Amino acid sequence: MAAVELSGLLREGSRVEIDRGKGWAELRLLQLVDAERGEPINEWFYVFACNRYYFEMKVPTDFPGQGSAFLIQDELDIGTLTEFARRKVRELDFKDWGDFYGEMVKEFVHQEFEFRGLIKEPQSLHRIDCRRGWAQWRALNLYDRLRNRGVAEWFYVVACNRHYLERISSSYYGKEGAFLVQEEFNENDLIRFAQDKMSKLTFSSFDDFFKKMSLEFIWEDEDRKWW
């Protein structure tokens, strides 16, 4: 039997407003503890306080089936929100740790980043060796569904021919998985390639997000040094 306790709520970039402030929500990260081991549980689950306008306008479309993670308040009351979340955690019955995630996502909102396509930037086409090698670089258009905004970190995926990949492989050692080899550029295939990679990733915190994304894609500041 898995034993889970809520030690508190963590604020992190928490305020979301819609329609010029008519609707508001405050999201808080659940700080969960394995009661038997006394160790923190590193999973990204959230509870919300919000006014009725936000609840009616956003929850049915953006959080279908997860309305129970939202507590409607006229004004933010963190104490009441904390007790609301603690009661929900206590009421859950986890048969084992394999059951934990499935039950939690029914009652709380799990952090998700939505992949919304690829962004073509100026100088996206890169050629080398008298045009024998070519690559098309594209930035991932990522959306933070909880905070209702785009993700500021820039990660890239690349379509290229084999000559290009072989020439730059030493500069991107360990990042070859961010490159899709094509004989001719096909953006639809590149989109599906990036989407498939994103669909296999789950994140327990922003640090976890950055670490896993940096392993699977090319990060702007550090990794484009070969240019």
mmCIF file of C-alpha atoms in Angstrom:
data_model
loop_
_atom_site.group_PDB
_atom_site.id
_atom_site.type_symbol
_atom_site.label_atom_id
_atom_site.label_comp_id
_atom_site.label_asym_id
_atom_site.label_seq_id
_atom_site.Cartn_x
_atom_site.Cartn_y
_atom_site.Cartn_z
ATOM 1 C CA MET A 1 0.000 0.000 0.000
ATOM 2 C CA ALA A 2 1.505 3.337 -1.058
ATOM 3 C CA ALA A 3 1.347 6.053 1.605
ATOM 4 C CA VAL A 4 1.437 9.656 0.400
ATOM 5 C CA GLU A 5 1.184 12.891 2.362
ATOM 6 C CA LEU A 6 1.003 16.526 1.326
ATOM 7 C CA SER A 7 3.635 18.622 3.102
ATOM 8 C CA GLY A 8 2.551 21.889 1.502
ATOM 9 C CA LEU A 9 2.029 23.847 -1.701
ATOM 10 C CA LEU A 10 4.774 25.531 -3.703
ATOM 11 C CA ARG A 11 4.281 28.749 -5.621
ATOM 12 C CA GLU A 12 6.097 28.993 -8.956
ATOM 13 C CA GLY A 13 5.073 31.466 -11.661
ATOM 14 C CA SER A 14 1.603 30.893 -10.374
ATOM 15 C CA ARG A 15 -0.763 33.695 -11.458
ATOM 16 C CA VAL A 16 -2.782 33.320 -14.642
ATOM 17 C CA GLU A 17 -5.317 35.908 -15.827
ATOM 18 C CA ILE A 18 -7.677 35.919 -18.787
ATOM 19 C CA ASP A 19 -9.878 38.538 -20.461
ATOM 20 C CA ARG A 20 -8.069 41.503 -18.919
ATOM 21 C CA GLY A 21 -8.283 40.171 -15.407
ATOM 22 C CA LYS A 22 -11.944 39.134 -15.388
ATOM 23 C CA GLY A 23 -10.805 35.586 -14.838
ATOM 24 C CA TRP A 24 -7.913 34.581 -12.603
ATOM 25 C CA ALA A 25 -6.297 31.405 -11.327
ATOM 26 C CA GLU A 26 -3.502 30.712 -8.874
ATOM 27 C CA LEU A 27 -1.799 27.370 -9.406
ATOM 28 C CA ARG A 28 0.247 25.652 -6.744
ATOM 29 C CA LEU A 29 2.575 22.672 -6.995
ATOM 30 C CA LEU A 30 1.852 19.827 -4.595
ATOM 31 C CA GLN A 31 4.817 18.999 -2.385
ATOM 32 C CA LEU A 32 4.254 15.296 -1.839
ATOM 33 C CA VAL A 33 6.091 13.002 0.554
ATOM 34 C CA ASP A 34 6.442 9.222 0.668
ATOM 35 C CA ALA A 35 5.142 8.762 4.211
ATOM 36 C CA GLU A 36 6.988 5.485 4.759
ATOM 37 C CA ARG A 37 10.421 6.661 3.619
ATOM 38 C CA GLY A 38 10.061 10.342 4.462
ATOM 39 C CA GLU A 39 11.309 11.214 0.972
ATOM 40 C CA PRO A 40 9.902 13.795 -1.443
ATOM 41 C CA ILE A 41 7.995 12.551 -4.491
ATOM 42 C CA ASN A 42 9.265 14.318 -7.580
ATOM 43 C CA GLU A 43 6.138 14.525 -9.670
ATOM 44 C CA TRP A 44 4.560 17.649 -11.113
ATOM 45 C CA PHE A 45 0.949 17.793 -9.886
ATOM 46 C CA TYR A 46 -0.998 21.023 -9.425
ATOM 47 C CA VAL A 47 -4.088 22.313 -7.655
ATOM 48 C CA PHE A 48 -5.799 25.588 -8.538
ATOM 49 C CA ALA A 49 -7.699 28.363 -6.840
ATOM 50 C CA CYS A 50 -9.733 30.374 -9.337
ATOM 51 C CA ASN A 51 -12.785 32.579 -9.650
ATOM 52 C CA ARG A 52 -15.959 31.334 -11.294
ATOM 53 C CA TYR A 53 -15.336 33.232 -14.557
ATOM 54 C CA TYR A 54 -11.986 31.454 -15.110
ATOM 55 C CA PHE A 55 -13.510 28.102 -14.181
ATOM 56 C CA GLU A 56 -16.386 28.433 -16.637
ATOM 57 C CA MET A 57 -14.293 29.841 -19.500
ATOM 58 C CA LYS A 58 -11.138 27.708 -19.295
ATOM 59 C CA VAL A 59 -11.693 24.434 -17.438
ATOM 60 C CA PRO A 60 -14.138 22.696 -19.844
ATOM 61 C CA THR A 61 -11.856 23.297 -22.860
ATOM 62 C CA ASP A 62 -8.333 23.363 -21.428
ATOM 63 C CA PHE A 63 -8.749 20.867 -18.555
ATOM 64 C CA PRO A 64 -11.584 18.526 -19.567
ATOM 65 C CA GLY A 65 -12.469 16.074 -16.830
ATOM 66 C CA GLN A 66 -10.145 17.727 -14.292
ATOM 67 C CA GLY A 67 -12.509 20.253 -12.730
ATOM 68 C CA SER A 68 -12.071 18.630 -9.315
ATOM 69 C CA ALA A 69 -8.527 20.060 -9.195
ATOM 70 C CA PHE A 70 -9.997 23.593 -9.081
ATOM 71 C CA LEU A 71 -11.322 25.339 -5.978
ATOM 72 C CA ILE A 72 -13.566 28.316 -6.766
ATOM 73 C CA GLN A 73 -12.832 31.322 -4.550
ATOM 74 C CA ASP A 74 -13.844 34.998 -4.659
ATOM 75 C CA GLU A 75 -10.400 35.898 -3.360
ATOM 76 C CA LEU A 76 -7.278 33.793 -2.982
ATOM 77 C CA ASP A 77 -7.125 31.928 0.328
ATOM 78 C CA ILE A 78 -4.003 29.741 0.434
ATOM 79 C CA GLY A 79 -4.915 28.135 3.749
ATOM 80 C CA THR A 80 -8.232 26.883 2.384
ATOM 81 C CA LEU A 81 -6.556 25.755 -0.850
ATOM 82 C CA THR A 82 -3.926 23.803 1.103
ATOM 83 C CA GLU A 83 -6.572 21.996 3.168
ATOM 84 C CA PHE A 84 -8.546 21.314 -0.008
ATOM 85 C CA ALA A 85 -5.493 19.646 -1.592
ATOM 86 C CA ARG A 86 -4.544 17.775 1.600
ATOM 87 C CA ARG A 87 -8.028 16.321 1.915
ATOM 88 C CA LYS A 88 -8.021 15.171 -1.706
ATOM 89 C CA VAL A 89 -4.641 13.423 -1.243
ATOM 90 C CA ARG A 90 -5.844 11.681 1.924
ATOM 91 C CA GLU A 91 -9.005 10.441 0.204
ATOM 92 C CA LEU A 92 -7.095 8.722 -2.586
ATOM 93 C CA ASP A 93 -6.523 4.991 -2.249
ATOM 94 C CA PHE A 94 -3.263 3.877 -3.852
ATOM 95 C CA LYS A 95 -2.953 0.118 -4.095
ATOM 96 C CA ASP A 96 0.728 0.394 -4.977
ATOM 97 C CA TRP A 97 3.163 2.840 -6.576
ATOM 98 C CA GLY A 98 2.144 1.678 -10.031
ATOM 99 C CA ASP A 99 -1.365 2.872 -9.176
ATOM 100 C CA PHE A 100 -0.160 6.233 -7.826
ATOM 101 C CA TYR A 101 0.242 8.121 -11.095
ATOM 102 C CA GLY A 102 -3.048 6.956 -12.597
ATOM 103 C CA GLU A 103 -5.038 7.987 -9.529
ATOM 104 C CA MET A 104 -3.269 11.343 -9.151
ATOM 105 C CA VAL A 105 -3.907 12.451 -12.734
ATOM 106 C CA LYS A 106 -7.636 11.857 -12.176
ATOM 107 C CA GLU A 107 -7.712 14.334 -9.292
ATOM 108 C CA PHE A 108 -4.967 16.837 -10.037
ATOM 109 C CA VAL A 109 -3.479 18.530 -13.079
ATOM 110 C CA HIS A 110 -0.152 17.138 -14.242
ATOM 111 C CA GLN A 111 2.277 19.500 -15.934
ATOM 112 C CA GLU A 112 2.236 19.162 -19.690
ATOM 113 C CA PHE A 113 3.908 20.996 -22.526
ATOM 114 C CA GLU A 114 1.940 21.066 -25.736
ATOM 115 C CA PHE A 115 3.823 20.739 -29.023
ATOM 116 C CA ARG A 116 2.318 23.249 -31.469
ATOM 117 C CA GLY A 117 4.558 22.773 -34.455
ATOM 118 C CA LEU A 118 7.887 24.092 -35.712
ATOM 119 C CA ILE A 119 9.090 27.649 -36.187
ATOM 120 C CA LYS A 120 11.152 28.622 -39.220
ATOM 121 C CA GLU A 121 13.640 31.344 -38.380
ATOM 122 C CA PRO A 122 15.778 33.515 -40.651
ATOM 123 C CA GLN A 123 18.862 31.567 -41.723
ATOM 124 C CA SER A 124 17.146 28.244 -41.034
ATOM 125 C CA LEU A 125 18.891 26.716 -44.074
ATOM 126 C CA HIS A 126 22.534 25.782 -43.490
ATOM 127 C CA ARG A 127 24.838 24.480 -46.236
ATOM 128 C CA ILE A 128 28.402 23.183 -45.997
ATOM 129 C CA ASP A 129 31.152 21.843 -48.278
ATOM 130 C CA CYS A 130 30.143 23.692 -51.450
ATOM 131 C CA ARG A 131 26.475 22.858 -50.835
ATOM 132 C CA ARG A 132 27.069 19.090 -50.630
ATOM 133 C CA GLY A 133 25.692 19.092 -47.107
ATOM 134 C CA TRP A 134 22.460 20.822 -46.146
ATOM 135 C CA ALA A 135 20.293 21.171 -43.063
ATOM 136 C CA GLN A 136 17.000 22.813 -42.215
ATOM 137 C CA TRP A 137 16.844 23.932 -38.587
ATOM 138 C CA ARG A 138 13.491 24.407 -36.889
ATOM 139 C CA ALA A 139 12.638 25.621 -33.390
ATOM 140 C CA LEU A 140 10.011 23.771 -31.379
ATOM 141 C CA ASN A 141 6.890 25.807 -30.711
ATOM 142 C CA LEU A 142 6.064 24.703 -27.160
ATOM 143 C CA TYR A 143 3.138 25.869 -25.045
ATOM 144 C CA ASP A 144 2.826 25.737 -21.253
ATOM 145 C CA ARG A 145 -0.796 24.642 -20.890
ATOM 146 C CA LEU A 146 -0.985 25.447 -17.184
ATOM 147 C CA ARG A 147 0.313 28.999 -17.380
ATOM 148 C CA ASN A 148 -1.406 29.831 -20.655
ATOM 149 C CA ARG A 149 1.797 30.978 -22.374
ATOM 150 C CA GLY A 150 4.611 29.881 -24.631
ATOM 151 C CA VAL A 151 7.786 28.295 -23.296
ATOM 152 C CA ALA A 152 10.725 30.695 -23.333
ATOM 153 C CA GLU A 153 13.404 28.016 -23.715
ATOM 154 C CA TRP A 154 14.371 27.348 -27.334
ATOM 155 C CA PHE A 155 15.009 23.813 -28.501
ATOM 156 C CA TYR A 156 15.697 22.718 -32.077
ATOM 157 C CA VAL A 157 15.206 19.755 -34.338
ATOM 158 C CA VAL A 158 17.035 19.375 -37.640
ATOM 159 C CA ALA A 159 16.375 17.773 -41.027
ATOM 160 C CA CYS A 160 19.589 17.156 -42.961
ATOM 161 C CA ASN A 161 21.216 14.919 -45.542
ATOM 162 C CA ARG A 162 23.712 12.250 -44.524
ATOM 163 C CA HIS A 163 26.758 14.263 -45.638
ATOM 164 C CA TYR A 164 25.829 17.075 -43.262
ATOM 165 C CA LEU A 165 25.245 14.723 -40.330
ATOM 166 C CA GLU A 166 28.546 12.905 -40.847
ATOM 167 C CA ARG A 167 30.450 16.183 -41.008
ATOM 168 C CA ILE A 168 28.976 17.674 -37.838
ATOM 169 C CA SER A 169 28.539 14.498 -35.772
ATOM 170 C CA SER A 170 31.613 15.145 -33.631
ATOM 171 C CA SER A 171 30.347 18.612 -32.720
ATOM 172 C CA TYR A 172 26.971 17.237 -31.654
ATOM 173 C CA TYR A 173 28.146 14.022 -30.037
ATOM 174 C CA GLY A 174 25.255 12.502 -28.095
ATOM 175 C CA LYS A 175 22.683 14.723 -29.839
ATOM 176 C CA GLU A 176 22.410 12.770 -33.113
ATOM 177 C CA GLY A 177 18.853 11.881 -32.132
ATOM 178 C CA ALA A 178 17.789 15.479 -32.829
ATOM 179 C CA PHE A 179 18.695 15.058 -36.524
ATOM 180 C CA LEU A 180 16.395 13.450 -39.077
ATOM 181 C CA VAL A 181 18.221 12.302 -42.219
ATOM 182 C CA GLN A 182 16.319 13.035 -45.447
ATOM 183 C CA GLU A 183 17.262 12.909 -49.109
ATOM 184 C CA GLU A 184 15.057 15.938 -49.744
ATOM 185 C CA PHE A 185 13.579 18.264 -47.169
ATOM 186 C CA ASN A 186 10.078 17.310 -46.020
ATOM 187 C CA GLU A 187 8.745 19.498 -43.223
ATOM 188 C CA ASN A 188 5.740 17.286 -42.502
ATOM 189 C CA ASP A 189 8.040 14.357 -41.766
ATOM 190 C CA LEU A 190 10.149 16.601 -39.533
ATOM 191 C CA ILE A 191 7.044 17.714 -37.612
ATOM 192 C CA ARG A 192 5.995 14.098 -37.068
ATOM 193 C CA PHE A 193 9.544 13.252 -35.969
ATOM 194 C CA ALA A 194 9.547 16.038 -33.352
ATOM 195 C CA GLN A 195 6.005 15.257 -32.225
ATOM 196 C CA ASP A 196 6.855 11.599 -31.690
ATOM 197 C CA LYS A 197 9.886 12.516 -29.578
ATOM 198 C CA MET A 198 7.830 14.914 -27.429
ATOM 199 C CA SER A 199 5.032 12.365 -26.916
ATOM 200 C CA LYS A 200 7.461 9.968 -25.218
ATOM 201 C CA LEU A 201 8.683 12.501 -22.624
ATOM 202 C CA THR A 202 7.214 13.151 -19.183
ATOM 203 C CA PHE A 203 8.536 15.753 -16.766
ATOM 204 C CA SER A 204 8.525 15.926 -12.973
ATOM 205 C CA SER A 205 9.842 19.500 -12.607
ATOM 206 C CA PHE A 206 11.221 22.320 -14.721
ATOM 207 C CA ASP A 207 14.768 21.070 -14.078
ATOM 208 C CA ASP A 208 13.639 17.650 -15.287
ATOM 209 C CA PHE A 209 12.048 19.276 -18.343
ATOM 210 C CA PHE A 210 15.253 21.110 -19.229
ATOM 211 C CA LYS A 211 17.448 18.046 -18.655
ATOM 212 C CA LYS A 212 15.358 15.690 -20.794
ATOM 213 C CA MET A 213 14.739 18.239 -23.534
ATOM 214 C CA SER A 214 18.460 19.005 -23.700
ATOM 215 C CA LEU A 215 19.176 15.312 -24.218
ATOM 216 C CA GLU A 216 16.606 14.885 -27.000
ATOM 217 C CA PHE A 217 16.861 18.197 -28.863
ATOM 218 C CA ILE A 218 19.401 20.917 -29.623
ATOM 219 C CA TRP A 219 19.388 23.723 -27.068
ATOM 220 C CA GLU A 220 19.923 27.192 -28.518
ATOM 221 C CA ASP A 221 22.648 28.780 -26.375
ATOM 222 C CA GLU A 222 24.927 25.818 -25.749
ATOM 223 C CA ASP A 223 24.458 23.539 -28.694
ATOM 224 C CA ARG A 224 24.458 25.712 -31.815
ATOM 225 C CA LYS A 225 28.123 26.489 -31.310
ATOM 226 C CA TRP A 226 29.125 24.614 -34.485
ATOM 227 C CA TRP A 227 27.617 27.402 -36.551
#
